[in-house]
XYZ file of N, CA and C in Angstrom:
792
model
N 0.774 -1.044 -0.017
C 0.020 0.020 -0.015
C 0.871 1.386 0.058
N 0.348 2.303 -0.760
C 1.119 3.534 -0.811
C 0.104 4.668 -0.413
N 0.877 5.697 0.182
C -0.177 6.999 0.328
C -0.526 7.483 -1.197
N -1.932 8.119 -0.916
C -2.459 8.646 -2.017
C -1.583 9.613 -2.911
N -0.960 10.555 -1.962
C -0.175 11.765 -2.637
C 0.848 11.279 -3.240
N 1.658 10.091 -2.501
C 2.819 9.494 -3.114
C 2.494 9.055 -4.531
N 1.465 8.375 -4.811
C 0.858 7.595 -5.738
C 0.569 8.503 -7.099
N 0.011 9.702 -6.518
C -0.325 10.783 -7.616
C 0.870 11.478 -8.128
N 1.950 11.368 -7.464
C 3.280 11.872 -7.834
C 3.810 10.989 -8.786
N 3.832 9.710 -8.287
C 4.528 8.691 -9.279
C 3.850 8.480 -10.575
N 2.605 8.479 -10.457
C 1.798 8.257 -11.734
C 2.248 9.601 -12.624
N 2.314 10.810 -12.012
C 2.759 12.008 -12.664
C 3.896 11.860 -13.351
N 4.960 11.313 -12.529
C 6.413 11.215 -13.276
C 6.422 9.931 -14.132
N 5.367 9.269 -14.286
C 5.358 8.105 -15.423
C 6.070 7.237 -14.969
N 6.169 6.697 -13.796
C 6.907 5.759 -13.222
C 6.267 4.330 -13.276
N 4.911 4.451 -13.637
C 4.057 3.021 -13.808
C 3.629 2.787 -15.376
N 4.232 3.587 -16.276
C 3.888 3.480 -17.538
C 4.219 2.180 -18.180
N 5.153 1.449 -17.776
C 5.535 0.160 -18.290
C 4.386 -0.807 -17.718
N 3.937 -0.676 -16.319
C 2.725 -1.483 -15.887
C 1.559 -1.245 -16.777
N 1.401 -0.070 -16.934
C 0.063 0.442 -17.665
C -0.021 -0.085 -19.254
N 1.141 -0.095 -19.895
C 1.533 -0.756 -21.162
C 1.059 -2.016 -20.992
N 1.902 -3.014 -19.974
C 1.333 -4.258 -19.917
C 0.016 -4.489 -19.657
N -0.706 -3.625 -18.992
C -2.175 -4.047 -18.602
C -2.902 -3.551 -20.087
N -2.852 -2.507 -20.491
C -3.645 -1.982 -21.676
C -3.090 -2.191 -22.946
N -1.833 -2.623 -23.233
C -1.181 -3.076 -24.575
C -1.014 -2.018 -25.707
N -2.301 -1.082 -25.684
C -1.862 0.209 -26.543
C -1.055 1.119 -26.217
N -0.015 1.451 -26.581
C 0.887 2.864 -26.289
C -0.111 4.039 -26.299
N -1.074 4.072 -27.307
C -1.750 5.438 -27.435
C -2.605 5.613 -26.137
N -2.832 4.569 -25.409
C -3.677 4.703 -24.343
C -2.883 5.177 -23.027
N -1.462 5.214 -23.245
C -0.903 5.649 -21.967
C -1.228 6.873 -21.342
N -1.217 8.031 -21.854
C -1.605 9.368 -21.452
C -3.165 9.232 -20.739
N -3.910 8.585 -21.351
C -5.298 8.412 -21.106
C -5.487 7.667 -19.690
N -4.792 6.647 -19.723
C -4.772 5.758 -18.437
C -3.925 6.185 -17.304
N -3.017 7.243 -17.414
C -2.304 7.746 -16.458
C -3.160 8.683 -15.785
N -3.516 9.538 -16.686
C -4.780 10.711 -16.066
C -5.880 9.975 -15.441
N -6.375 8.779 -16.017
C -7.615 8.210 -15.540
C -7.268 7.643 -14.093
N -6.288 6.938 -13.876
C -5.764 6.817 -12.378
C -5.361 7.860 -11.564
N -4.868 8.867 -11.900
C -4.754 10.134 -11.042
C -6.010 10.664 -10.669
N -6.980 10.790 -11.749
C -8.255 11.395 -11.494
C -9.022 10.332 -10.413
N -8.844 9.176 -10.375
C -9.515 8.178 -9.601
C -8.932 8.192 -8.167
N -7.397 8.384 -7.908
C -6.854 8.568 -6.818
C -7.303 10.036 -6.179
N -7.435 10.955 -6.788
C -7.808 12.200 -6.359
C -9.218 11.819 -6.063
N -10.364 11.365 -6.579
C -11.670 11.141 -6.324
C -11.631 10.209 -5.091
N -10.775 9.145 -4.639
C -10.798 8.430 -3.697
C -10.530 9.698 -2.465
N -9.669 10.448 -2.416
C -8.944 11.287 -1.557
C -10.296 12.290 -1.218
N -10.991 12.721 -2.002
C -12.129 13.642 -1.846
C -13.064 12.960 -1.062
N -13.214 11.584 -1.274
C -14.529 10.965 -0.485
C -14.070 10.327 0.675
N -12.745 9.903 0.750
C -12.226 9.440 2.095
C -11.105 9.968 2.701
N -10.596 11.133 2.159
C -9.174 11.581 2.813
C -8.041 11.043 2.264
N -6.925 11.746 2.497
C -5.643 11.103 2.251
C -5.357 9.952 3.004
N -4.570 8.687 2.567
C -4.315 7.699 3.361
C -3.788 6.596 2.121
N -3.328 5.552 2.937
C -2.645 4.588 2.191
C -3.538 3.475 1.513
N -3.230 3.319 0.268
C -4.212 2.468 -0.568
C -3.651 1.550 -1.386
N -4.258 0.820 -1.939
C -3.651 -0.169 -2.951
C -4.669 -0.041 -4.395
N -4.165 -0.435 -5.342
C -5.193 -0.394 -6.762
C -5.395 -1.590 -7.254
N -6.621 -1.901 -7.556
C -6.720 -3.391 -8.506
C -7.667 -3.070 -9.828
N -7.519 -3.887 -10.562
C -8.193 -3.937 -11.749
C -8.752 -5.209 -12.340
N -9.832 -5.046 -12.944
C -10.392 -6.424 -13.314
C -11.015 -6.289 -14.831
N -10.604 -6.751 -15.855
C -11.020 -6.631 -17.201
C -12.523 -7.005 -17.503
N -13.046 -6.508 -18.500
C -14.214 -6.800 -19.257
C -13.846 -7.963 -19.939
N -14.841 -8.561 -20.737
C -14.335 -9.845 -21.466
C -15.436 -10.063 -22.687
N -14.900 -10.783 -23.609
C -15.903 -11.079 -24.623
C -15.502 -12.619 -25.073
N -16.749 -13.151 -25.541
C -16.565 -14.683 -25.851
C -16.225 -14.536 -27.252
N -15.236 -15.442 -27.361
C -14.870 -15.995 -28.737
C -15.643 -16.983 -29.428
N -15.965 -17.904 -28.745
C -16.694 -19.169 -29.069
C -17.339 -19.869 -27.959
N -18.368 -20.258 -28.286
C -19.052 -21.011 -27.068
C -19.877 -20.158 -25.895
N -20.531 -19.118 -26.400
C -21.379 -18.188 -25.398
C -22.339 -19.186 -25.016
N -22.527 -19.279 -23.663
C -23.597 -19.818 -22.846
C -23.481 -21.328 -22.749
N -22.441 -21.965 -23.364
C -22.611 -23.291 -23.283
C -21.768 -23.637 -22.015
N -21.365 -22.572 -21.259
C -20.932 -22.975 -19.930
C -22.259 -23.413 -19.030
N -23.228 -22.817 -19.291
C -24.635 -23.246 -18.496
C -24.392 -24.742 -18.700
N -24.399 -25.569 -19.429
C -24.492 -26.853 -19.857
C -23.176 -27.551 -19.536
N -22.179 -27.053 -18.932
C -20.861 -27.583 -18.485
C -20.117 -27.834 -20.006
N -20.353 -27.051 -20.815
C -19.511 -27.233 -22.087
C -18.238 -26.534 -21.942
N -17.642 -25.904 -23.162
C -16.379 -25.499 -23.573
C -16.494 -24.011 -24.123
N -15.569 -23.058 -23.801
C -15.682 -21.975 -24.263
C -14.238 -21.413 -24.640
N -14.327 -20.400 -25.523
C -13.147 -19.373 -25.796
C -13.425 -18.229 -25.684
N -12.945 -17.653 -24.556
C -13.067 -16.212 -23.943
C -11.937 -15.461 -24.065
N -11.888 -14.019 -23.948
C -10.659 -13.309 -23.881
C -11.021 -11.992 -22.956
N -10.118 -11.526 -22.145
C -10.022 -10.469 -21.356
C -9.868 -9.176 -22.393
N -10.484 -8.069 -22.251
C -10.169 -6.679 -23.009
C -9.714 -5.673 -22.346
N -9.080 -4.754 -22.935
C -8.415 -3.669 -22.072
C -9.436 -2.421 -21.923
N -10.594 -2.955 -21.794
C -11.452 -1.954 -20.961
C -11.731 -2.702 -19.488
N -11.391 -1.761 -18.392
C -11.509 -2.414 -17.068
C -12.307 -1.773 -16.215
N -12.450 -2.403 -14.969
C -12.946 -1.541 -13.741
C -11.690 -1.469 -12.797
N -11.349 -0.367 -12.444
C -10.251 0.025 -11.456
C -10.763 0.305 -10.112
N -10.374 -0.198 -9.114
C -10.604 0.104 -7.782
C -9.521 0.656 -6.624
N -9.548 1.814 -6.207
C -8.767 2.382 -5.141
C -9.265 1.962 -3.977
N -8.466 1.064 -3.035
C -8.853 0.623 -1.868
C -8.037 0.983 -0.712
N -8.729 1.393 0.271
C -7.904 1.592 1.743
C -8.592 0.932 2.769
N -8.236 0.567 3.879
C -8.738 0.176 4.826
C -9.394 1.134 6.059
N -10.516 0.651 6.531
C -11.082 1.694 7.618
C -11.222 1.044 8.804
N -11.261 1.627 10.118
C -11.186 0.879 11.197
C -12.849 0.861 11.873
N -13.885 1.202 10.791
C -15.269 1.278 11.202
C -15.860 -0.084 10.821
N -15.047 -0.946 10.532
C -15.707 -2.321 10.196
C -16.940 -2.408 9.278
N -16.642 -1.620 8.095
C -17.765 -1.449 7.089
C -17.080 -1.444 5.754
N -17.865 -1.796 4.851
C -17.450 -1.828 3.351
C -18.166 -0.689 2.683
N -17.565 0.249 2.231
C -18.098 1.630 1.751
C -17.417 1.433 0.248
N -18.455 1.687 -0.849
C -17.932 1.641 -1.997
C -18.805 2.721 -2.784
N -18.085 3.667 -3.778
C -18.588 4.369 -4.602
C -18.051 4.293 -5.787
N -19.219 3.708 -6.789
C -18.524 3.395 -8.240
C -19.140 4.492 -8.897
N -18.172 5.122 -9.472
C -18.261 6.217 -10.495
C -19.386 7.514 -9.797
N -20.508 7.349 -10.178
C -21.382 8.462 -9.502
C -22.388 7.653 -8.568
N -22.163 6.514 -8.284
C -23.238 5.779 -7.364
C -22.643 5.297 -6.174
N -23.266 5.861 -5.262
C -22.794 5.562 -3.688
C -23.514 4.259 -3.113
N -22.902 3.193 -3.267
C -23.810 2.187 -2.639
C -23.834 2.259 -1.130
N -24.914 1.754 -0.457
C -24.973 1.763 0.909
C -24.075 0.807 1.498
N -23.380 1.354 2.796
C -22.386 0.737 3.410
C -22.661 -0.613 3.841
N -22.015 -1.508 3.938
C -22.278 -3.074 4.545
C -21.390 -3.258 5.683
N -22.045 -3.626 6.747
C -21.136 -4.047 7.869
C -20.555 -5.523 7.655
N -19.177 -5.398 8.102
C -18.402 -6.231 7.941
C -18.898 -7.636 8.760
N -19.189 -8.844 8.064
C -20.198 -9.864 8.710
C -21.397 -9.896 8.340
N -22.210 -8.787 7.885
C -23.601 -8.731 7.707
C -23.926 -9.157 6.151
N -23.619 -10.212 5.797
C -23.755 -10.752 4.477
C -25.164 -11.471 3.830
N -26.088 -11.387 4.845
C -27.259 -12.079 4.397
C -28.056 -11.662 3.450
N -28.738 -12.208 2.493
C -29.159 -11.683 1.346
C -30.456 -10.920 1.834
N -31.038 -9.899 1.257
C -32.067 -8.950 1.737
C -32.827 -8.872 0.306
N -34.135 -8.910 0.460
C -35.122 -9.015 -0.716
C -35.230 -7.459 -1.179
N -35.092 -6.601 -0.638
C -35.066 -5.261 -0.761
C -33.947 -4.710 -1.803
N -32.872 -5.801 -1.635
C -31.785 -5.262 -2.566
C -31.520 -6.168 -3.940
N -32.683 -6.851 -4.161
C -32.785 -7.642 -5.349
C -32.441 -6.725 -6.651
N -31.540 -7.350 -7.463
C -30.890 -6.696 -8.703
C -30.379 -5.520 -8.430
N -29.566 -5.362 -7.547
C -28.661 -4.123 -7.174
C -27.350 -4.570 -7.008
N -26.394 -3.753 -7.172
C -24.866 -3.872 -7.043
C -24.477 -4.460 -5.417
N -25.336 -3.685 -4.490
C -25.154 -4.075 -3.147
C -25.183 -5.515 -2.766
N -26.207 -6.232 -3.600
C -26.582 -7.551 -3.230
C -25.520 -8.558 -3.982
N -24.714 -7.970 -4.708
C -23.583 -8.762 -5.567
C -22.313 -8.592 -4.375
N -22.192 -7.427 -3.713
C -21.232 -7.360 -2.726
C -21.328 -8.121 -1.611
N -22.708 -8.230 -1.203
C -22.874 -9.011 0.157
C -22.802 -10.601 -0.623
N -23.036 -10.911 -1.662
C -22.721 -12.238 -2.119
C -21.332 -12.593 -2.312
N -20.532 -11.806 -3.123
C -19.265 -12.389 -2.960
C -18.667 -12.306 -1.530
N -18.868 -11.299 -0.671
C -18.287 -11.397 0.707
C -18.836 -12.749 1.364
N -20.007 -13.019 1.038
C -20.605 -14.299 1.865
C -19.827 -15.420 1.219
N -19.571 -15.688 0.225
C -18.960 -16.782 -0.440
C -17.283 -16.853 0.034
N -16.878 -15.846 0.120
C -15.367 -15.733 0.497
C -15.073 -16.056 1.995
N -15.954 -15.472 2.674
C -16.105 -15.563 4.088
C -16.214 -17.029 4.548
N -17.340 -17.645 3.874
C -17.737 -19.094 4.140
C -16.553 -20.042 3.920
N -15.790 -19.553 2.872
C -14.442 -20.227 2.349
C -13.409 -20.040 3.563
N -13.501 -19.351 4.443
C -12.717 -19.182 5.253
C -11.705 -17.754 5.361
N -11.896 -17.088 4.486
C -11.062 -15.897 4.081
C -11.456 -14.769 4.853
N -10.454 -13.897 5.154
C -10.793 -12.624 6.101
C -11.023 -11.708 5.269
N -12.058 -10.911 5.766
C -12.714 -9.379 5.257
C -12.643 -8.419 6.348
N -12.310 -7.163 6.059
C -12.399 -6.236 6.888
C -13.098 -5.062 6.384
N -12.785 -3.753 6.821
C -13.560 -2.657 6.592
C -12.595 -1.945 5.448
N -13.281 -1.586 4.549
C -12.667 -0.933 3.090
C -13.565 0.308 2.772
N -12.491 1.087 2.447
C -12.974 2.364 1.543
C -12.693 2.257 0.302
N -13.684 2.024 -0.751
C -13.258 1.789 -2.225
C -14.063 2.821 -3.081
N -13.085 3.474 -3.961
C -13.634 4.141 -5.049
C -13.316 3.183 -6.398
N -14.479 3.127 -7.130
C -14.088 2.280 -8.505
C -14.691 3.166 -9.422
N -13.939 3.068 -10.664
C -14.280 3.487 -11.874
C -14.229 2.775 -12.864
N -15.082 2.578 -14.077
C -14.852 1.551 -15.054
C -15.035 2.093 -16.665
N -13.966 1.683 -17.510
C -14.489 1.707 -18.891
C -15.410 0.752 -19.386
N -15.579 -0.322 -18.449
C -16.279 -1.342 -19.156
C -17.766 -1.062 -19.328
N -18.205 -0.934 -20.814
C -19.290 -0.466 -20.998
C -20.554 -1.160 -20.624
N -21.534 -0.682 -19.650
C -22.629 -1.331 -19.255
C -23.741 -1.642 -20.291
N -24.041 -3.008 -20.466
C -25.114 -3.649 -21.294
C -24.440 -3.874 -22.750
N -23.215 -3.757 -22.792
C -22.481 -3.833 -24.085
C -22.097 -5.520 -24.488
N -22.370 -6.364 -23.230
C -22.024 -7.684 -23.415
C -20.467 -7.936 -23.100
N -19.760 -7.066 -22.590
C -18.451 -7.095 -21.971
C -18.495 -7.494 -20.561
N -19.590 -7.711 -19.873
C -19.635 -8.379 -18.478
C -19.008 -7.259 -17.499
N -19.696 -6.149 -17.221
C -19.618 -5.143 -16.175
C -19.638 -5.465 -15.092
N -20.866 -6.331 -14.946
C -21.136 -6.951 -13.638
C -20.020 -7.914 -13.051
N -19.673 -8.702 -13.883
C -18.546 -9.587 -13.716
C -17.188 -9.088 -13.279
N -16.792 -8.173 -13.949
C -15.632 -7.139 -13.669
C -15.747 -6.667 -12.213
N -17.140 -6.120 -11.975
C -17.290 -5.413 -10.518
C -17.111 -6.552 -9.379
N -17.384 -7.789 -9.802
C -17.402 -8.774 -8.654
C -15.932 -9.373 -8.673
N -15.285 -9.165 -9.580
C -14.006 -9.690 -9.660
C -12.853 -8.697 -9.074
N -13.195 -7.606 -9.522
C -12.238 -6.570 -8.841
C -12.581 -6.493 -7.106
N -13.671 -6.761 -6.616
C -14.125 -6.731 -5.219
C -13.350 -7.867 -4.643
N -13.534 -9.248 -5.343
C -12.806 -10.299 -4.845
C -11.453 -10.137 -4.876
N -10.909 -9.541 -5.915
C -9.240 -9.345 -5.939
C -8.876 -8.376 -4.880
N -9.501 -7.557 -4.647
C -9.393 -6.532 -3.581
C -9.466 -7.149 -2.105
N -10.336 -8.049 -1.647
C -10.367 -8.681 -0.777
C -9.235 -9.689 -0.424
N -8.808 -10.031 -1.508
C -7.608 -10.969 -1.576
C -6.452 -10.495 -1.164
N -6.141 -9.241 -1.657
C -5.034 -8.510 -1.592
C -4.990 -7.614 -0.277
N -6.082 -7.088 0.258
C -6.179 -6.409 1.470
C -6.128 -7.239 2.800
N -6.624 -8.291 2.599
C -6.490 -9.119 3.705
C -6.156 -10.622 3.781
N -5.736 -10.815 2.690
C -5.412 -12.253 2.649
C -4.184 -12.667 1.896
N -3.162 -11.553 1.749
C -2.036 -11.947 1.016
C -2.072 -12.359 -0.434
N -3.052 -11.851 -0.925
C -3.130 -12.345 -2.638
C -3.290 -13.771 -2.678
N -3.924 -14.704 -1.644
C -3.984 -15.900 -1.504
C -5.285 -16.518 -2.223
N -6.209 -15.785 -2.381
C -7.333 -16.322 -3.078
C -7.061 -16.800 -4.445
N -7.522 -17.628 -4.916
C -7.179 -18.165 -6.489
C -8.026 -17.286 -7.251
N -7.521 -17.007 -8.605
C -8.413 -16.371 -9.370
C -9.851 -17.257 -9.859
N -9.509 -18.495 -9.666
C -10.904 -19.487 -9.796
C -11.966 -19.235 -8.955
N -11.273 -19.178 -7.584
C -12.393 -18.965 -6.388
C -12.932 -17.592 -6.397
N -12.034 -16.678 -7.024
C -12.853 -15.272 -6.988
C -13.696 -15.269 -8.134
N -13.754 -15.858 -9.081
C -14.745 -16.149 -10.281
C -15.918 -16.727 -9.773
N -15.594 -17.848 -8.941
C -16.705 -18.637 -8.482
C -17.429 -17.741 -7.483
N -16.924 -16.883 -6.650
C -17.687 -16.125 -5.741
C -18.438 -14.934 -6.433
N -18.132 -14.580 -7.757
C -18.876 -13.577 -8.440
C -19.908 -14.488 -9.318
N -19.895 -15.682 -9.466
C -20.912 -16.530 -9.776
C -21.901 -16.732 -8.835
N -21.421 -17.011 -7.685
C -22.153 -17.536 -6.535
C -23.141 -16.308 -6.135
N -22.759 -15.103 -6.181
C -23.356 -13.812 -6.106
C -24.487 -13.574 -7.056
N -24.274 -13.858 -8.356
C -24.966 -13.741 -9.466
C -26.302 -14.656 -9.313
N -25.754 -15.916 -8.830
C -26.726 -17.034 -8.776
C -27.687 -16.992 -7.422
N -27.075 -16.759 -6.470
C -27.709 -16.737 -5.049
C -28.347 -15.843 -4.794
N -27.834 -14.520 -5.016
C -28.096 -13.223 -4.593
C -28.946 -12.311 -5.562
N -28.327 -12.288 -6.564
C -28.877 -11.328 -7.901
C -30.153 -12.393 -8.616
N -30.123 -13.594 -8.327
C -31.232 -14.558 -8.626
C -31.149 -14.461 -10.112
N -29.888 -14.499 -10.909
C -29.662 -14.740 -12.351
C -28.615 -16.010 -12.290
N -29.165 -17.059 -13.098
C -28.570 -18.167 -12.769
C -27.561 -18.274 -14.084
N -26.766 -17.369 -14.082
C -25.568 -17.140 -14.975
C -24.504 -18.560 -15.014
N -23.967 -18.652 -16.002
C -22.633 -19.777 -15.887
C -21.475 -18.788 -15.454
N -20.491 -19.618 -15.595
C -19.058 -18.934 -15.095
C -17.983 -18.634 -16.029
N -18.628 -18.301 -17.409
C -17.737 -17.951 -18.268
C -17.120 -16.613 -17.816
N -18.195 -15.493 -17.763
C -17.922 -14.102 -17.538
C -16.933 -13.821 -16.384
N -17.415 -14.532 -15.374
C -16.355 -14.197 -14.291
C -14.741 -14.910 -14.308
N -14.854 -15.949 -14.899
C -13.655 -16.723 -14.832
C -12.831 -16.114 -16.092
N -13.413 -15.561 -17.334
C -12.452 -14.745 -18.224
C -12.034 -13.364 -17.657
N -12.610 -12.629 -16.849
C -12.236 -11.502 -15.997
C -11.207 -11.902 -15.269
N -11.431 -12.882 -14.278
C -10.179 -13.060 -13.209
C -9.234 -13.815 -13.791
N -9.124 -14.615 -14.911
C -8.028 -15.131 -15.284
C -7.152 -14.357 -16.289
N -8.093 -13.646 -17.136
C -7.391 -12.935 -18.043
C -6.814 -13.674 -19.294
N -6.481 -12.714 -20.303
C -5.837 -13.326 -21.564
C -6.919 -13.798 -22.285
N -6.560 -14.629 -23.599
C -7.303 -15.482 -24.132
C -7.305 -16.627 -23.570
N -8.252 -17.347 -23.320
C -8.347 -18.844 -22.554
C -9.362 -19.835 -23.161
N -8.963 -20.937 -23.052
C -10.127 -22.219 -23.422
C -10.302 -22.588 -21.898
N -11.777 -22.919 -21.595
C -12.203 -23.102 -20.306
C -12.960 -24.312 -20.476
N -12.682 -25.508 -20.106
C -13.647 -26.657 -20.072
C -14.420 -26.755 -18.724
N -15.742 -26.449 -18.695
C -16.756 -26.582 -17.662
C -17.266 -27.769 -17.326
N -16.634 -29.007 -17.616
C -17.202 -30.088 -17.234
C -17.322 -30.239 -15.905
N -16.574 -29.789 -15.106
C -16.562 -29.686 -13.557
C -16.459 -28.309 -13.186
N -17.599 -27.658 -12.948
C -17.714 -26.399 -12.443
C -16.917 -25.986 -11.259
N -16.571 -27.099 -10.563
C -15.851 -26.676 -9.084
C -14.456 -26.815 -9.400
N -13.980 -27.552 -10.391
C -12.464 -27.731 -11.005
C -12.690 -27.143 -12.669
N -12.788 -26.066 -13.005
C -12.789 -26.029 -14.652
C -11.156 -26.176 -15.081
N -11.209 -26.636 -16.136
C -9.848 -26.793 -16.964
C -9.733 -25.407 -17.570
N -8.623 -24.759 -17.332
C -8.270 -23.417 -17.948
C -6.883 -23.521 -18.734
N -7.062 -23.055 -20.033
C -5.493 -23.091 -20.849
C -5.575 -21.787 -21.523
N -4.750 -21.052 -21.527
C -4.393 -19.941 -22.158
C -3.946 -20.267 -23.665
N -4.440 -19.566 -24.463
C -4.346 -19.834 -26.001
C -3.450 -18.511 -26.398
N -2.272 -19.050 -26.865
C -1.120 -17.962 -27.639
C -1.532 -17.541 -28.793
N -2.143 -16.711 -29.184
C -2.375 -16.334 -30.759
C -2.674 -14.714 -30.772
N -2.127 -14.131 -31.816
C -2.153 -12.783 -31.916
C -3.206 -12.623 -33.049
N -4.313 -12.150 -32.760
C -5.286 -11.702 -33.993
C -5.041 -10.823 -34.912
N -4.133 -9.912 -34.587
C -3.698 -9.056 -35.507
C -2.755 -9.488 -36.675
N -2.149 -10.764 -36.524
C -1.522 -11.540 -37.434
C -2.542 -11.856 -38.375
N -3.693 -12.092 -38.294
C -4.973 -12.495 -39.206
C -5.923 -11.133 -39.744
N -5.111 -10.041 -39.381
C -5.928 -9.034 -39.609
C -7.488 -9.025 -39.086
N -7.468 -9.472 -37.751
C -8.848 -9.432 -37.135
C -8.765 -8.169 -36.003
N -10.045 -7.654 -35.914
C -10.031 -6.698 -34.951
C -11.443 -7.004 -34.080
N -11.450 -6.403 -32.972
C -12.932 -6.753 -32.177
C -13.357 -5.131 -32.062
N -14.614 -4.994 -32.701
C -15.100 -3.766 -32.562
C -16.208 -3.648 -31.531
N -16.242 -2.917 -30.519
C -16.989 -2.708 -29.722
C -17.965 -1.751 -29.948
N -19.466 -1.879 -29.750
C -20.319 -0.746 -30.030
C -20.918 -0.156 -28.658
N -21.322 0.968 -28.377
C -21.863 1.328 -27.222
C -23.336 1.575 -27.470
N -24.049 0.506 -27.548
C -25.676 0.713 -27.810
C -26.495 1.318 -26.850
N -25.824 1.700 -25.531
C -26.819 2.387 -24.666
C -27.688 1.086 -24.115
N -27.827 0.116 -24.401
C -28.535 -0.970 -24.147
C -28.339 -1.608 -22.733
N -29.291 -2.391 -22.250
C -28.933 -3.025 -20.878
C -29.697 -4.294 -20.870
N -29.126 -5.444 -20.274
C -29.902 -6.511 -20.021
C -30.401 -6.868 -18.588
N -30.325 -5.658 -17.813
C -30.438 -5.953 -16.273
C -31.752 -6.304 -15.816
N -32.820 -6.423 -16.834
C -34.031 -6.863 -16.457
C -34.209 -8.137 -17.093
N -33.239 -8.934 -17.587
C -33.400 -10.073 -18.178
C -32.783 -11.209 -17.355
N -33.094 -11.118 -16.153
C -32.385 -12.332 -15.383
C -33.322 -13.422 -15.461
N -34.700 -13.329 -15.454
C -35.475 -14.524 -16.026
C -35.257 -15.135 -17.157
N -34.665 -14.503 -18.178
C -34.446 -15.048 -19.351
C -33.099 -15.977 -19.323
N -31.918 -15.287 -18.725
C -31.050 -16.002 -18.476
C -31.042 -17.235 -17.637
N -32.079 -17.104 -16.560
C -32.167 -18.296 -15.942
C -32.938 -19.302 -16.386
N -33.659 -19.210 -17.374
C -34.292 -20.178 -18.273
C -33.570 -20.974 -19.115
N -32.236 -20.433 -19.144
C -31.104 -21.303 -19.896
C -30.839 -22.612 -19.030
N -31.104 -23.729 -19.433
C -30.994 -24.921 -18.604
C -29.409 -25.089 -18.209
N -29.167 -25.494 -16.747
C -27.903 -25.638 -16.274
C -27.712 -27.212 -16.160
């Protein structure tokens, strides 16, 4: 963890440009991403004050092949994209989890209060309770956190903004309280658990797994508890292929019933 003022100065001196290039690949994004991170840290300071923080990222994802076959324990090709959610995270002594996501201020959750609440159905706060409940039941520690999140993952675009939200939260819990010992697979499973049990959307595991594991991967869901994951080494640019993402301003937030109707 580093002090927010120190991090801002280090980003401003371009000390993290190599890391940003590793995450976002495109050199043309460096200036934008550097300013994006500085802006996010400053927003954290505005909300919570100057403090020691860590930064976490979770990418959106796109399916290359096999969309929704994960519902039937099938096989998929999926890839992380360089549109992501970043979270600036600090600890607090109040034993509550506070999250502001862009312009949304989620209700604070007391550490340990992870019971599902009917009035929170189909909201982000129920996903937070679900992820925390799953990881807590697995024996992992969770403490008070101040979190500011901002996302480039377009809502309703099919890039799984909800999965990246769940994954960045699970990764923050792993880093802040568990020495990064929670596996990417369990973090993905915690996100699916939150969707299935708390959000009442019977999604498969592809979205969360692609976000948590990253890269281009082949995943065999024959055993959902122990999926087989293989990274696929291929450069689409060699074949003159490009992925075009269109912001349709759409949303499938009200389609939980339709997703749940897909047999599992």
